[in-house]
Short mmCIF file of C-alpha atoms (C1' of nucleotides) in Angstrom, two decimals:
data_model
loop_
_atom_site.label_atom_id
_atom_site.label_comp_id
_atom_site.label_asym_id
_atom_site.label_seq_id
_atom_site.Cartn_x
_atom_site.Cartn_y
_atom_site.Cartn_z
CA MET F 1099 -40.90 -9.88 -32.24
CA ILE F 1100 -40.32 -7.10 -29.57
CA ASP F 1101 -43.54 -9.00 -27.29
CA ARG F 1102 -40.95 -10.47 -24.93
CA PHE F 1103 -39.42 -6.82 -24.10
CA LEU F 1104 -42.95 -5.67 -23.85
CA MET F 1105 -43.82 -8.97 -21.00
CA LYS F 1106 -40.52 -7.75 -19.59
CA LEU F 1107 -41.82 -3.74 -19.27
CA ARG F 1108 -45.69 -5.01 -18.30
CA ALA F 1109 -44.25 -6.89 -15.50
CA ARG F 1110 -43.49 -3.52 -13.76
CA ASP F 1111 -45.98 -0.81 -15.40
CA GLU F 1112 -48.26 -0.17 -18.00
CA ILE F 1113 -47.44 0.33 -21.10
CA GLY F 1114 -50.20 1.86 -23.54
CA PRO F 1115 -50.62 1.40 -26.88
CA GLU F 1116 -48.84 4.60 -28.76
CA GLU F 1117 -46.07 3.77 -26.35
CA GLU F 1118 -46.03 0.06 -27.84
CA GLN F 1119 -46.15 1.33 -31.41
CA ALA F 1120 -43.35 3.58 -30.68
CA LEU F 1121 -41.22 0.89 -29.80
CA ARG F 1122 -42.11 -1.54 -32.70
CA ASP F 1123 -41.06 1.76 -34.48
CA ALA F 1124 -37.83 1.83 -32.87
CA ILE F 1125 -36.56 -1.24 -34.52
CA SER F 1126 -34.65 -0.91 -38.12
CA ASP F 1127 -33.57 -4.57 -38.66
CA VAL F 1128 -33.56 -7.50 -37.01
CA ARG F 1129 -30.55 -10.41 -37.77
CA ASP F 1130 -28.94 -13.57 -36.30
CA VAL F 1131 -25.72 -14.06 -34.88
CA PRO F 1132 -23.88 -17.12 -34.38
CA ALA F 1133 -22.81 -18.31 -30.86
CA ASP F 1134 -19.39 -17.38 -29.66
CA GLN F 1135 -19.75 -14.47 -31.44
CA VAL F 1136 -18.62 -10.94 -29.56
CA VAL F 1137 -21.66 -8.78 -30.79
CA ILE F 1138 -19.86 -5.62 -29.48
CA ARG F 1139 -16.55 -4.42 -28.37
CA ALA F 1140 -15.67 -2.40 -25.31
CA GLY F 1141 -14.78 1.19 -26.56
CA GLN F 1142 -16.76 0.82 -30.02
CA GLU F 1143 -18.75 4.01 -30.97
CA MET F 1144 -22.42 2.95 -30.75
CA THR F 1145 -25.00 3.90 -32.82
CA VAL F 1146 -27.82 1.56 -32.25
CA CYS F 1147 -29.06 -0.42 -29.37
CA THR F 1148 -29.52 -4.45 -29.29
CA LEU F 1149 -32.73 -6.16 -28.28
CA LEU F 1150 -32.32 -9.89 -27.71
CA LEU F 1151 -35.29 -11.48 -29.00
CA ASP F 1152 -33.99 -15.23 -28.69
CA GLY F 1153 -30.80 -16.85 -27.20
CA LEU F 1154 -28.56 -15.98 -24.53
CA MET F 1155 -25.94 -13.29 -24.29
CA CYS F 1156 -23.46 -11.64 -21.61
CA ARG F 1157 -21.72 -8.39 -20.59
CA TYR F 1158 -17.95 -9.54 -19.58
CA LYS F 1159 -14.75 -8.10 -18.85
CA ASP F 1160 -11.20 -9.54 -18.90
CA LEU F 1161 -8.06 -9.15 -17.05
CA ALA F 1162 -4.42 -9.00 -18.53
CA GLY F 1163 -3.77 -12.90 -17.13
CA GLY F 1164 -6.87 -14.18 -19.21
CA GLN F 1165 -9.43 -14.16 -16.33
CA ARG F 1166 -12.96 -13.39 -17.58
CA GLN F 1167 -15.55 -12.25 -15.34
CA ILE F 1168 -18.96 -11.68 -16.75
CA SER F 1169 -21.22 -9.06 -15.21
CA GLU F 1170 -24.64 -9.94 -16.59
CA LEU F 1171 -26.36 -12.46 -18.48
CA HIS F 1172 -29.05 -11.42 -20.78
CA VAL F 1173 -32.36 -13.48 -21.81
CA ALA F 1174 -34.71 -13.23 -24.55
CA GLY F 1175 -36.31 -9.42 -23.97
CA ASP F 1176 -33.48 -7.97 -22.55
CA PHE F 1177 -32.18 -4.87 -24.39
CA ALA F 1178 -28.43 -6.10 -24.02
CA ASP F 1179 -26.87 -2.20 -24.27
CA LEU F 1180 -29.81 0.12 -23.72
CA HIS F 1181 -27.02 1.94 -21.64
CA SER F 1182 -24.80 2.52 -24.80
CA PHE F 1183 -27.96 5.41 -25.78
CA THR F 1184 -26.38 7.86 -23.47
CA LEU F 1185 -22.62 6.22 -22.88
CA LYS F 1186 -22.09 6.41 -26.31
CA ARG F 1187 -19.54 3.47 -26.36
CA LEU F 1188 -19.02 0.60 -23.60
CA ASP F 1189 -16.58 -0.49 -20.99
CA HIS F 1190 -17.25 -4.01 -21.44
CA ASN F 1191 -17.53 -6.59 -24.19
CA ILE F 1192 -20.94 -8.32 -25.43
CA LEU F 1193 -21.06 -11.78 -26.57
CA ALA F 1194 -23.56 -14.26 -27.98
CA LEU F 1195 -23.27 -17.21 -25.47
CA THR F 1196 -25.47 -19.15 -28.22
CA PRO F 1197 -27.10 -18.53 -31.53
CA CYS F 1198 -28.92 -15.14 -30.70
CA ARG F 1199 -31.86 -13.39 -32.97
CA ILE F 1200 -31.29 -9.89 -32.02
CA ALA F 1201 -33.59 -6.60 -33.18
CA LEU F 1202 -31.47 -3.23 -33.71
CA ALA F 1203 -33.09 0.24 -32.58
CA PRO F 1204 -31.12 3.35 -33.73
CA HIS F 1205 -29.89 5.88 -31.23
CA GLU F 1206 -31.87 8.27 -33.16
CA ARG F 1207 -35.10 6.42 -32.56
CA ILE F 1208 -34.56 6.49 -29.14
CA ALA F 1209 -33.78 10.08 -28.90
CA GLU F 1210 -37.17 10.70 -30.55
CA ILE F 1211 -39.07 8.44 -27.69
CA THR F 1212 -37.03 10.96 -25.30
CA GLU F 1213 -38.35 14.10 -27.06
CA ARG F 1214 -42.18 12.94 -27.22
CA LEU F 1215 -43.06 10.04 -24.50
CA PRO F 1216 -41.65 10.81 -21.09
CA HIS F 1217 -43.20 7.90 -19.41
CA LEU F 1218 -41.83 5.40 -22.00
CA THR F 1219 -38.29 7.31 -21.70
CA ARG F 1220 -38.75 6.53 -17.80
CA MET F 1221 -39.63 3.12 -18.64
CA LEU F 1222 -36.25 2.76 -20.69
CA TRP F 1223 -34.48 4.70 -18.11
CA PHE F 1224 -35.85 1.88 -15.38
CA SER F 1225 -35.00 -0.98 -17.34
CA THR F 1226 -31.10 0.13 -17.51
CA ASN F 1227 -31.57 0.79 -13.51
CA LEU F 1228 -32.83 -2.83 -13.36
CA ASP F 1229 -29.68 -4.05 -14.60
CA ALA F 1230 -27.78 -1.90 -12.43
CA ALA F 1231 -29.81 -3.93 -9.65
CA ILE F 1232 -29.11 -6.98 -10.88
CA HIS F 1233 -25.06 -5.85 -10.85
CA ARG F 1234 -25.58 -5.02 -6.88
CA GLU F 1235 -26.96 -8.47 -6.56
CA TRP F 1236 -23.93 -10.00 -8.10
CA GLU F 1237 -21.70 -7.64 -6.43
CA LEU F 1238 -23.26 -9.10 -3.17
CA SER F 1239 -22.52 -12.57 -4.75
CA LEU F 1240 -19.38 -12.34 -5.75
CA GLY F 1241 -18.16 -10.86 -2.62
CA ARG F 1242 -20.19 -12.33 0.15
CA ARG F 1243 -21.76 -15.47 -0.96
CA THR F 1244 -20.37 -18.92 -0.70
CA ALA F 1245 -19.86 -21.10 -4.28
CA LEU F 1246 -23.01 -22.95 -3.18
CA ALA F 1247 -25.32 -19.85 -2.37
CA ARG F 1248 -23.99 -17.99 -5.76
CA VAL F 1249 -24.60 -20.77 -7.89
CA ALA F 1250 -28.09 -21.73 -5.82
CA HIS F 1251 -28.81 -18.16 -6.41
CA LEU F 1252 -28.10 -17.57 -10.17
CA PHE F 1253 -30.75 -20.25 -10.85
CA CYS F 1254 -33.08 -18.10 -8.88
CA GLU F 1255 -32.40 -15.19 -10.61
CA LEU F 1256 -32.92 -17.03 -13.89
CA GLN F 1257 -36.00 -18.83 -13.40
CA ILE F 1258 -37.76 -15.44 -12.54
CA ARG F 1259 -36.39 -13.47 -15.36
CA LEU F 1260 -37.04 -16.43 -17.87
CA GLY F 1261 -40.76 -16.80 -16.06
CA ILE F 1262 -41.02 -13.04 -17.00
CA VAL F 1263 -41.07 -13.74 -20.66
CA GLY F 1264 -42.74 -16.90 -20.66
CA LEU F 1265 -39.61 -19.40 -20.87
CA ALA F 1266 -39.23 -21.01 -17.39
CA ASP F 1267 -42.01 -22.40 -14.98
CA GLU F 1268 -42.09 -23.88 -11.40
CA THR F 1269 -40.62 -26.74 -12.84
CA GLY F 1270 -37.34 -25.50 -14.09
CA TYR F 1271 -36.44 -23.85 -17.68
CA GLU F 1272 -33.45 -24.63 -20.58
CA LEU F 1273 -30.41 -23.34 -20.01
CA LYS F 1274 -27.94 -23.06 -22.83
CA LEU F 1275 -24.81 -22.23 -20.18
CA THR F 1276 -21.46 -24.09 -19.95
CA GLN F 1277 -19.89 -24.90 -16.58
CA THR F 1278 -17.16 -22.35 -17.27
CA ASP F 1279 -19.44 -19.78 -18.34
CA MET F 1280 -21.49 -20.36 -14.97
CA ALA F 1281 -17.77 -20.07 -13.50
CA GLU F 1282 -17.15 -16.40 -15.06
CA CYS F 1283 -20.78 -15.40 -13.94
CA LEU F 1284 -20.11 -16.27 -10.46
CA GLY F 1285 -16.31 -15.78 -9.69
CA LEU F 1286 -15.13 -19.39 -9.39
CA THR F 1287 -13.55 -21.63 -11.29
CA SER F 1288 -15.38 -24.31 -13.55
CA VAL F 1289 -14.14 -27.56 -11.44
CA HIS F 1290 -15.30 -25.86 -8.52
CA VAL F 1291 -18.84 -24.92 -10.27
CA ASN F 1292 -18.78 -28.87 -11.00
CA ARG F 1293 -18.42 -29.81 -7.45
CA THR F 1294 -21.17 -27.35 -6.67
CA LEU F 1295 -23.59 -28.70 -9.36
CA LYS F 1296 -23.43 -32.34 -7.48
CA GLU F 1297 -23.73 -31.19 -3.91
CA LEU F 1298 -26.84 -29.16 -4.78
CA ARG F 1299 -28.39 -32.19 -7.05
CA GLU F 1300 -26.95 -34.45 -3.73
CA GLY F 1301 -28.67 -32.36 -1.66
CA GLY F 1302 -31.90 -32.45 -4.09
CA LEU F 1303 -32.20 -28.89 -4.51
CA VAL F 1304 -31.29 -28.55 -7.98
CA GLU F 1305 -30.03 -30.48 -10.90
CA PHE F 1306 -28.65 -28.96 -13.92
CA ARG F 1307 -28.25 -32.11 -16.81
CA ASN F 1308 -28.48 -31.69 -20.65
CA TRP F 1309 -28.70 -27.94 -20.66
CA ARG F 1310 -31.89 -27.93 -18.40
CA VAL F 1311 -32.22 -26.34 -14.44
CA THR F 1312 -34.69 -28.79 -12.87
CA ILE F 1313 -36.02 -27.14 -9.84
CA LEU F 1314 -35.99 -29.89 -7.01
CA ASP F 1315 -37.04 -28.08 -3.73
CA GLN F 1316 -37.49 -24.12 -4.84
CA ARG F 1317 -37.92 -23.70 -1.11
CA GLY F 1318 -34.60 -25.14 -0.41
CA LEU F 1319 -33.16 -23.51 -3.25
CA GLU F 1320 -34.16 -20.05 -2.54
CA GLN F 1321 -32.86 -20.37 1.59
CA ALA F 1322 -29.47 -21.63 0.49
CA ALA F 1323 -29.02 -18.61 -1.73
CA GLU F 1324 -30.42 -16.18 0.90
CA PHE F 1325 -32.64 -15.06 -2.75
CA ASN F 1326 -35.09 -12.62 -2.32
CA PRO F 1327 -36.67 -11.47 -5.34
CA ASP F 1328 -36.93 -7.61 -4.19
CA TYR F 1329 -34.24 -6.44 -6.55
CA LEU F 1330 -35.97 -7.36 -9.66
CA TYR F 1331 -38.83 -5.02 -8.93
CA LEU F 1332 -41.57 -7.28 -9.86
CA ASP F 1333 -44.22 -5.11 -8.60
CA GLN F 1334 -46.56 -3.03 -10.76
CA GLN F 1335 -45.85 0.66 -10.13
CA PRO F 1336 -46.78 3.95 -11.97
CA ARG F 1337 -42.91 4.96 -12.86
CA MET I 1253 -24.18 24.01 -4.06
CA ILE I 1254 -24.96 21.75 -7.03
CA ASP I 1255 -21.35 22.99 -8.10
CA ARG I 1256 -19.91 19.60 -7.75
CA PHE I 1257 -22.41 17.70 -9.65
CA LEU I 1258 -22.30 20.16 -12.44
CA MET I 1259 -18.51 19.69 -12.47
CA LYS I 1260 -19.35 15.92 -12.82
CA LEU I 1261 -21.81 16.33 -15.60
CA ARG I 1262 -19.29 18.65 -17.48
CA ALA I 1263 -16.73 16.71 -17.35
CA ARG I 1264 -18.77 14.41 -19.85
CA ASP I 1265 -20.81 17.11 -21.87
CA GLU I 1266 -21.55 20.64 -21.97
CA ILE I 1267 -24.47 21.61 -19.55
CA GLY I 1268 -26.18 24.85 -20.62
CA PRO I 1269 -27.28 27.89 -18.49
CA GLU I 1270 -31.22 26.88 -18.81
CA GLU I 1271 -29.90 23.05 -17.62
CA GLU I 1272 -27.93 24.34 -14.87
CA GLN I 1273 -31.03 26.76 -13.83
CA ALA I 1274 -33.39 23.55 -13.93
CA LEU I 1275 -30.77 21.66 -11.93
CA ARG I 1276 -30.72 24.48 -8.80
CA ASP I 1277 -34.04 24.69 -9.22
CA ALA I 1278 -34.69 20.98 -8.74
CA ILE I 1279 -32.99 20.71 -5.19
CA SER I 1280 -36.12 21.68 -2.53
CA ASP I 1281 -34.02 21.45 0.54
CA VAL I 1282 -30.56 21.07 2.28
CA ARG I 1283 -29.69 19.36 5.19
CA ASP I 1284 -26.89 17.98 7.47
CA VAL I 1285 -26.48 13.94 8.42
CA PRO I 1286 -24.57 12.70 11.09
CA ALA I 1287 -21.98 9.53 10.27
CA ASP I 1288 -23.41 5.87 10.60
CA GLN I 1289 -26.39 7.19 10.03
CA VAL I 1290 -28.81 4.92 7.20
CA VAL I 1291 -30.20 7.64 5.31
CA ILE I 1292 -32.43 5.23 2.99
CA ARG I 1293 -33.69 1.66 3.92
CA ALA I 1294 -34.15 -0.76 1.44
CA GLY I 1295 -37.81 -1.32 0.25
CA GLN I 1296 -39.22 2.35 1.74
CA GLU I 1297 -40.92 4.16 -0.57
CA MET I 1298 -39.11 7.05 -2.33
CA THR I 1299 -40.19 10.61 -3.32
CA VAL I 1300 -37.00 12.28 -3.22
CA CYS I 1301 -33.48 11.89 -5.01
CA THR I 1302 -30.21 12.46 -2.33
CA LEU I 1303 -27.46 14.37 -4.00
CA LEU I 1304 -24.18 14.28 -1.66
CA LEU I 1305 -22.77 17.90 -1.41
CA ASP I 1306 -20.06 16.94 1.19
CA GLY I 1307 -19.13 13.97 2.71
CA LEU I 1308 -19.04 9.89 1.86
CA MET I 1309 -21.76 7.76 1.33
CA CYS I 1310 -22.42 4.14 0.34
CA ARG I 1311 -24.84 1.47 -1.38
CA TYR I 1312 -24.86 -1.85 0.44
CA LYS I 1313 -26.39 -4.96 1.31
CA ASP I 1314 -26.77 -7.29 4.37
CA LEU I 1315 -26.50 -11.27 4.44
CA ALA I 1316 -28.03 -13.18 7.17
CA GLY I 1317 -24.85 -14.04 8.88
CA GLY I 1318 -24.11 -10.62 9.03
CA GLN I 1319 -21.82 -10.04 6.36
CA ARG I 1320 -22.07 -6.80 4.12
CA GLN I 1321 -21.32 -5.78 0.73
CA ILE I 1322 -20.96 -2.13 0.10
CA SER I 1323 -21.65 -1.86 -3.98
CA GLU I 1324 -20.48 1.34 -4.21
CA LEU I 1325 -18.89 4.87 -2.43
CA HIS I 1326 -20.39 8.00 -3.44
CA VAL I 1327 -18.54 11.10 -2.98
CA ALA I 1328 -19.30 14.87 -2.83
CA GLY I 1329 -21.43 15.60 -6.37
CA ASP I 1330 -22.84 12.37 -6.73
CA PHE I 1331 -26.40 11.29 -6.63
CA ALA I 1332 -26.68 8.83 -4.10
CA ASP I 1333 -29.90 7.32 -5.57
CA LEU I 1334 -30.90 8.96 -8.72
CA HIS I 1335 -32.03 5.51 -9.66
CA SER I 1336 -34.62 5.93 -7.28
CA PHE I 1337 -36.44 8.27 -9.69
CA THR I 1338 -37.32 5.14 -12.04
CA LEU I 1339 -37.33 2.55 -9.24
CA LYS I 1340 -39.56 4.10 -6.47
CA ARG I 1341 -37.83 2.08 -3.58
CA LEU I 1342 -34.51 0.76 -3.64
CA ASP I 1343 -33.05 -2.81 -2.96
CA HIS I 1344 -30.22 -1.84 -1.11
CA ASN I 1345 -29.54 0.49 1.75
CA ILE I 1346 -27.77 3.82 1.64
CA LEU I 1347 -25.52 5.23 4.96
CA ALA I 1348 -23.71 8.18 5.73
CA LEU I 1349 -19.96 7.04 6.32
CA THR I 1350 -18.89 10.18 7.80
CA PRO I 1351 -20.89 13.34 8.34
CA CYS I 1352 -22.77 14.52 5.53
CA ARG I 1353 -24.42 17.47 3.94
CA ILE I 1354 -27.22 16.52 1.06
CA ALA I 1355 -29.32 18.01 -1.11
CA LEU I 1356 -33.03 16.88 -1.74
CA ALA I 1357 -34.35 16.92 -5.33
CA PRO I 1358 -38.25 15.73 -5.05
CA HIS I 1359 -39.15 13.19 -7.80
CA GLU I 1360 -41.99 15.37 -9.49
CA ARG I 1361 -39.30 18.10 -9.94
CA ILE I 1362 -36.91 15.48 -11.85
CA ALA I 1363 -40.11 14.45 -13.53
CA GLU I 1364 -40.81 18.28 -15.15
CA ILE I 1365 -36.81 17.95 -16.24
CA THR I 1366 -37.88 14.52 -18.26
CA GLU I 1367 -41.08 16.62 -19.92
CA ARG I 1368 -39.28 19.97 -20.42
CA LEU I 1369 -35.30 18.91 -21.11
CA PRO I 1370 -34.37 15.88 -23.26
CA HIS I 1371 -30.68 16.75 -23.13
CA LEU I 1372 -30.68 17.13 -19.37
CA THR I 1373 -32.98 13.77 -18.74
CA ARG I 1374 -30.09 12.21 -20.87
CA MET I 1375 -27.54 13.27 -18.48
CA LEU I 1376 -29.16 12.42 -15.82
CA TRP I 1377 -29.76 9.08 -17.37
CA PHE I 1378 -26.05 8.98 -17.99
CA SER I 1379 -25.29 9.41 -14.54
CA THR I 1380 -27.24 6.42 -13.16
CA ASN I 1381 -25.87 4.34 -16.15
CA LEU I 1382 -22.21 5.82 -14.80
CA ASP I 1383 -23.11 4.41 -11.47
CA ALA I 1384 -23.92 0.78 -13.24
CA ALA I 1385 -20.65 0.75 -14.88
CA ILE I 1386 -18.62 1.26 -11.49
CA HIS I 1387 -20.97 -1.59 -10.38
CA ARG I 1388 -19.53 -3.44 -13.15
CA GLU I 1389 -15.86 -2.80 -12.37
CA TRP I 1390 -16.79 -3.68 -8.98
CA GLU I 1391 -17.82 -7.02 -10.23
CA LEU I 1392 -14.38 -7.89 -11.92
CA SER I 1393 -12.57 -6.70 -8.86
CA LEU I 1394 -14.82 -8.79 -6.88
CA GLY I 1395 -14.75 -11.70 -8.67
CA ARG I 1396 -11.46 -11.95 -10.43
CA ARG I 1397 -8.72 -9.39 -9.09
CA THR I 1398 -6.23 -10.47 -5.72
CA ALA I 1399 -6.56 -8.53 -3.03
CA LEU I 1400 -3.68 -6.41 -3.40
CA ALA I 1401 -5.05 -5.62 -7.06
CA ARG I 1402 -8.52 -4.80 -5.79
CA VAL I 1403 -7.37 -2.06 -2.54
CA ALA I 1404 -5.25 -0.81 -5.44
CA HIS I 1405 -7.93 -0.35 -7.84
CA LEU I 1406 -10.09 1.47 -5.50
CA PHE I 1407 -7.61 4.25 -4.63
CA CYS I 1408 -7.17 4.62 -8.29
CA GLU I 1409 -11.00 5.44 -8.81
CA LEU I 1410 -11.28 7.05 -6.04
CA GLN I 1411 -8.55 9.56 -7.17
CA ILE I 1412 -10.35 10.08 -10.12
CA ARG I 1413 -13.39 10.59 -9.05
CA LEU I 1414 -12.47 13.18 -5.97
CA GLY I 1415 -9.99 14.60 -8.79
CA ILE I 1416 -12.94 15.52 -10.93
CA VAL I 1417 -14.77 17.23 -8.08
CA GLY I 1418 -11.56 19.22 -7.13
CA LEU I 1419 -10.76 16.98 -3.83
CA ALA I 1420 -8.23 15.11 -5.02
CA ASP I 1421 -4.90 15.74 -6.84
CA GLU I 1422 -1.72 13.77 -8.41
CA THR I 1423 -0.67 13.34 -4.82
CA GLY I 1424 -3.30 11.85 -3.30
CA TYR I 1425 -6.68 12.67 -1.19
CA GLU I 1426 -8.62 12.61 2.13
CA LEU I 1427 -10.21 9.47 2.68
CA LYS I 1428 -12.76 8.94 5.83
CA LEU I 1429 -12.88 5.42 5.29
CA THR I 1430 -12.34 2.70 7.75
CA GLN I 1431 -10.17 -0.40 6.68
CA THR I 1432 -13.28 -2.22 7.92
CA ASP I 1433 -15.29 -0.22 5.36
CA MET I 1434 -12.76 -0.82 2.96
CA ALA I 1435 -13.24 -4.46 3.51
CA GLU I 1436 -16.70 -4.45 2.95
CA CYS I 1437 -16.15 -2.45 -0.48
CA LEU I 1438 -14.01 -4.99 -1.41
CA GLY I 1439 -15.29 -8.54 -0.19
CA LEU I 1440 -12.53 -9.09 2.35
CA THR I 1441 -11.67 -8.93 5.76
CA SER I 1442 -10.45 -5.85 7.53
CA VAL I 1443 -7.60 -7.96 8.68
CA HIS I 1444 -6.33 -8.76 5.41
CA VAL I 1445 -6.83 -5.30 4.00
CA ASN I 1446 -4.59 -4.27 6.76
CA ARG I 1447 -2.01 -6.57 5.68
CA THR I 1448 -2.67 -5.32 1.95
CA LEU I 1449 -2.01 -1.84 2.89
CA LYS I 1450 1.11 -2.70 4.21
CA GLU I 1451 2.37 -4.46 1.40
CA LEU I 1452 1.21 -1.56 -0.62
CA ARG I 1453 3.18 0.75 1.81
CA GLU I 1454 6.31 -1.34 1.70
CA GLY I 1455 6.07 -1.53 -1.91
CA GLY I 1456 6.47 2.28 -2.38
CA LEU I 1457 3.32 2.16 -4.04
CA VAL I 1458 0.37 3.89 -2.24
CA GLU I 1459 0.13 5.27 1.69
CA PHE I 1460 -2.82 5.30 3.65
CA ARG I 1461 -2.81 6.60 6.85
CA ASN I 1462 -4.61 9.52 9.21
CA TRP I 1463 -7.22 9.17 6.92
CA ARG I 1464 -5.33 10.19 3.69
CA VAL I 1465 -4.03 8.41 0.52
CA THR I 1466 -0.94 9.71 -0.44
CA ILE I 1467 -0.16 8.04 -3.68
CA LEU I 1468 3.62 7.25 -3.77
CA ASP I 1469 4.04 5.80 -7.60
CA GLN I 1470 1.14 6.31 -9.48
CA ARG I 1471 2.51 4.48 -12.70
CA GLY I 1472 3.35 1.22 -10.55
CA LEU I 1473 -0.49 1.44 -8.43
CA GLU I 1474 -2.15 1.91 -11.79
CA GLN I 1475 -0.30 -1.30 -12.67
CA ALA I 1476 -0.99 -3.37 -9.90
CA ALA I 1477 -4.44 -2.47 -10.14
CA GLU I 1478 -4.45 -3.15 -13.81
CA PHE I 1479 -6.79 0.06 -13.90
CA ASN I 1480 -8.09 1.54 -16.90
CA PRO I 1481 -9.99 4.93 -16.31
CA ASP I 1482 -12.21 3.83 -19.37
CA TYR I 1483 -15.09 3.02 -17.37
CA LEU I 1484 -15.83 6.46 -15.72
CA TYR I 1485 -16.29 8.01 -19.36
CA LEU I 1486 -14.03 11.09 -18.79
CA ASP I 1487 -14.29 11.79 -22.23
CA GLN I 1488 -16.62 14.55 -23.36
CA GLN I 1489 -19.48 13.57 -25.82
CA PRO I 1490 -22.68 14.77 -27.06
CA ARG I 1491 -24.78 12.53 -24.99
"C1'" DC P 852 -14.44 -44.03 -35.56
"C1'" DG P 853 -11.89 -39.93 -34.27
"C1'" DG P 854 -11.36 -35.41 -32.44
"C1'" DG P 855 -13.52 -31.76 -30.17
"C1'" DT P 856 -16.17 -29.83 -26.38
"C1'" DG P 857 -17.50 -29.88 -21.94
"C1'" DT P 858 -17.88 -32.72 -17.71
"C1'" DT P 859 -16.05 -35.08 -13.45
"C1'" DT P 860 -13.06 -36.92 -10.26
"C1'" DG P 861 -8.73 -37.31 -7.27
"C1'" DA P 862 -4.45 -35.08 -4.93
"C1'" DC P 863 -2.71 -31.20 -3.52
"C1'" DC P 864 -1.62 -26.36 -2.88
"C1'" DC P 865 -2.53 -21.56 -1.30
"C1'" DA P 866 -4.87 -16.76 -0.64
"C1'" DG P 867 -7.21 -15.04 2.15
"C1'" DA P 868 -10.40 -15.96 6.42
"C1'" DT P 869 -10.58 -16.82 11.37
"C1'" DC P 870 -8.90 -16.14 15.79
"C1'" DA P 871 -6.80 -13.78 19.92
"C1'" DA P 872 -3.78 -10.48 21.54
"C1'" DC P 873 -1.77 -6.29 21.53
"C1'" DT P 874 -0.77 -1.03 20.79
"C1'" DG P 875 -2.31 3.39 20.25
"C1'" DG P 876 -4.56 7.86 19.73
"C1'" DG P 877 -8.86 10.54 21.59
"C1'" DG P 878 -12.56 11.39 23.97
"C1'" DT P 879 -14.63 11.55 28.79
"C1'" DG P 880 -15.54 11.74 33.56
"C1'" DG P 881 -14.11 11.93 37.98
"C1'" DC N 526 -4.76 16.02 35.35
"C1'" DC N 527 -5.00 11.39 35.33
"C1'" DA N 528 -7.17 6.66 34.33
"C1'" DC N 529 -10.09 4.37 32.03
"C1'" DC N 530 -12.87 3.05 27.79
"C1'" DC N 531 -13.39 2.35 23.17
"C1'" DC N 532 -12.33 2.19 18.51
"C1'" DA N 533 -9.17 1.25 14.67
"C1'" DG N 534 -5.06 -0.63 12.89
"C1'" DT N 535 -1.94 -4.08 13.91
"C1'" DT N 536 0.45 -8.67 14.27
"C1'" DG N 537 0.96 -13.64 14.93
"C1'" DA N 538 -0.73 -18.52 14.27
"C1'" DT N 539 -3.56 -21.16 12.41
"C1'" DC N 540 -7.14 -22.97 9.66
"C1'" DT N 541 -10.22 -23.71 5.47
"C1'" DG N 542 -12.72 -22.50 0.77
"C1'" DG N 543 -11.85 -22.99 -3.31
"C1'" DG N 544 -7.96 -23.04 -6.89
"C1'" DT N 545 -4.44 -25.61 -9.58
"C1'" DC N 546 -2.96 -29.48 -11.94
"C1'" DA N 547 -3.63 -33.69 -14.15
"C1'" DA N 548 -6.20 -37.41 -15.63
"C1'" DA N 549 -10.10 -39.56 -17.66
"C1'" DC N 550 -14.93 -39.84 -19.43
"C1'" DA N 551 -19.04 -39.17 -22.35
"C1'" DC N 552 -21.02 -37.35 -25.62
"C1'" DC N 553 -21.72 -35.29 -30.24
"C1'" DC N 554 -21.03 -34.67 -34.73
"C1'" DG N 555 -18.45 -35.03 -39.40
#
DNA sequence: CGGGTGTTTGACCCAGATCAACTGGGGTGG
DNA sequence: CCACCCCAGTTGATCTGGGTCAAACACCCG
């Protein structure tokens, strides 16, 4: 059940059986969420964390003009809001982009982990720092990359993140994301995302059709994106 | 010495005398860094964390074309790289924008804190989550705000962050940042930052001259920025 | 077969980039 | 003490990547 989260952690450091059990025991509940539901609203008081078991979620903020910025996508195996454990409320909303299955981990149980298991605590801390690293890379995309590079970069990032939890291979992956959603990740309009996808397709780099990303030329795609996976911290390290 | 960091934490939760002492004991060394020095390079192995005592630093990433994106500014009282404690190396560089005084906290001493003081551990964890919240707000600026709103927003953010550590009041604050630096924070060019500053000045909102930000109309500035300080988590909360 | 959601394309527009020249203060060395 | 330079800021002229507006199109699904 928490297997994908374990895969994610074990891509970065060893997790012992006692730690694994503590994580399993941290889950109080599992439930399903329909697509397009706002799961957590900014400002609301938080007492549990949400582990995404299946589906796609995002963190987003709105401006008064109705414009929206997605600050991160969450795939299966991600905690959508582990940072709520220390923040106590969030500065952004969390939305289910597809039907999702989630597991709930009450803050008290995570607090117990911090009292008893320092290494696992550091791994949970690491996990929130990884989200921050993704935020930084997106800041670079939003501030400096061209539309083409932004789209290409997102595809590269998701290939790796989904690959870690067994949901992508070198040929591609399923991605239930509309072009409007993508635009809200990338600081673009859906019209321009559409044109950019066409350019990537005609350039023989990637194809995105029928909710599937097909990598046509991985090397070329990564070059177009100036993609460097270091920010995903895939090296096995004692943390 | 670590007083400004304590001010920053105490704006969010109570810190007891034992915790305060543990933080003081975590510092191994204090040193000075000249302006424009890259203090930490992406990828380098980290064994200490850097607490900024005085001056201005930033985290940044470069693209091949020589373009640079600053992902966060650090003011006195901020840890520039507390996240290196769990990440072990960074995905970005850290640069001293002005002459800086820094204190070093070896990872082993922070690890001791995680073994012995769970609440203080959560406060340090909180501190890295606060950086992530700032990243998210910058993503919103970079992705969706106009140039005018971006500049205004940065001035609002810094007024609050500097105010917490006693370096700003309602009239304004000192800011040793070139227009080129600002452009690299905001995803703009220095030319356009210059024009935007003129517009803000002539609109009677803020003035930025001689390295000082003078707030002329705080309400108006915050409206222009759509500034909402919630993401800085200024509420006192048990964390 | 109709309506809703997502995609595609065309025509035109504009915020911010680019390029280039000039100002102005502060440091420095002759 | 002045001449020079360097760096930051300022301004004008022009360009362009991506936005806006609007109209098809293509699926589903009921």
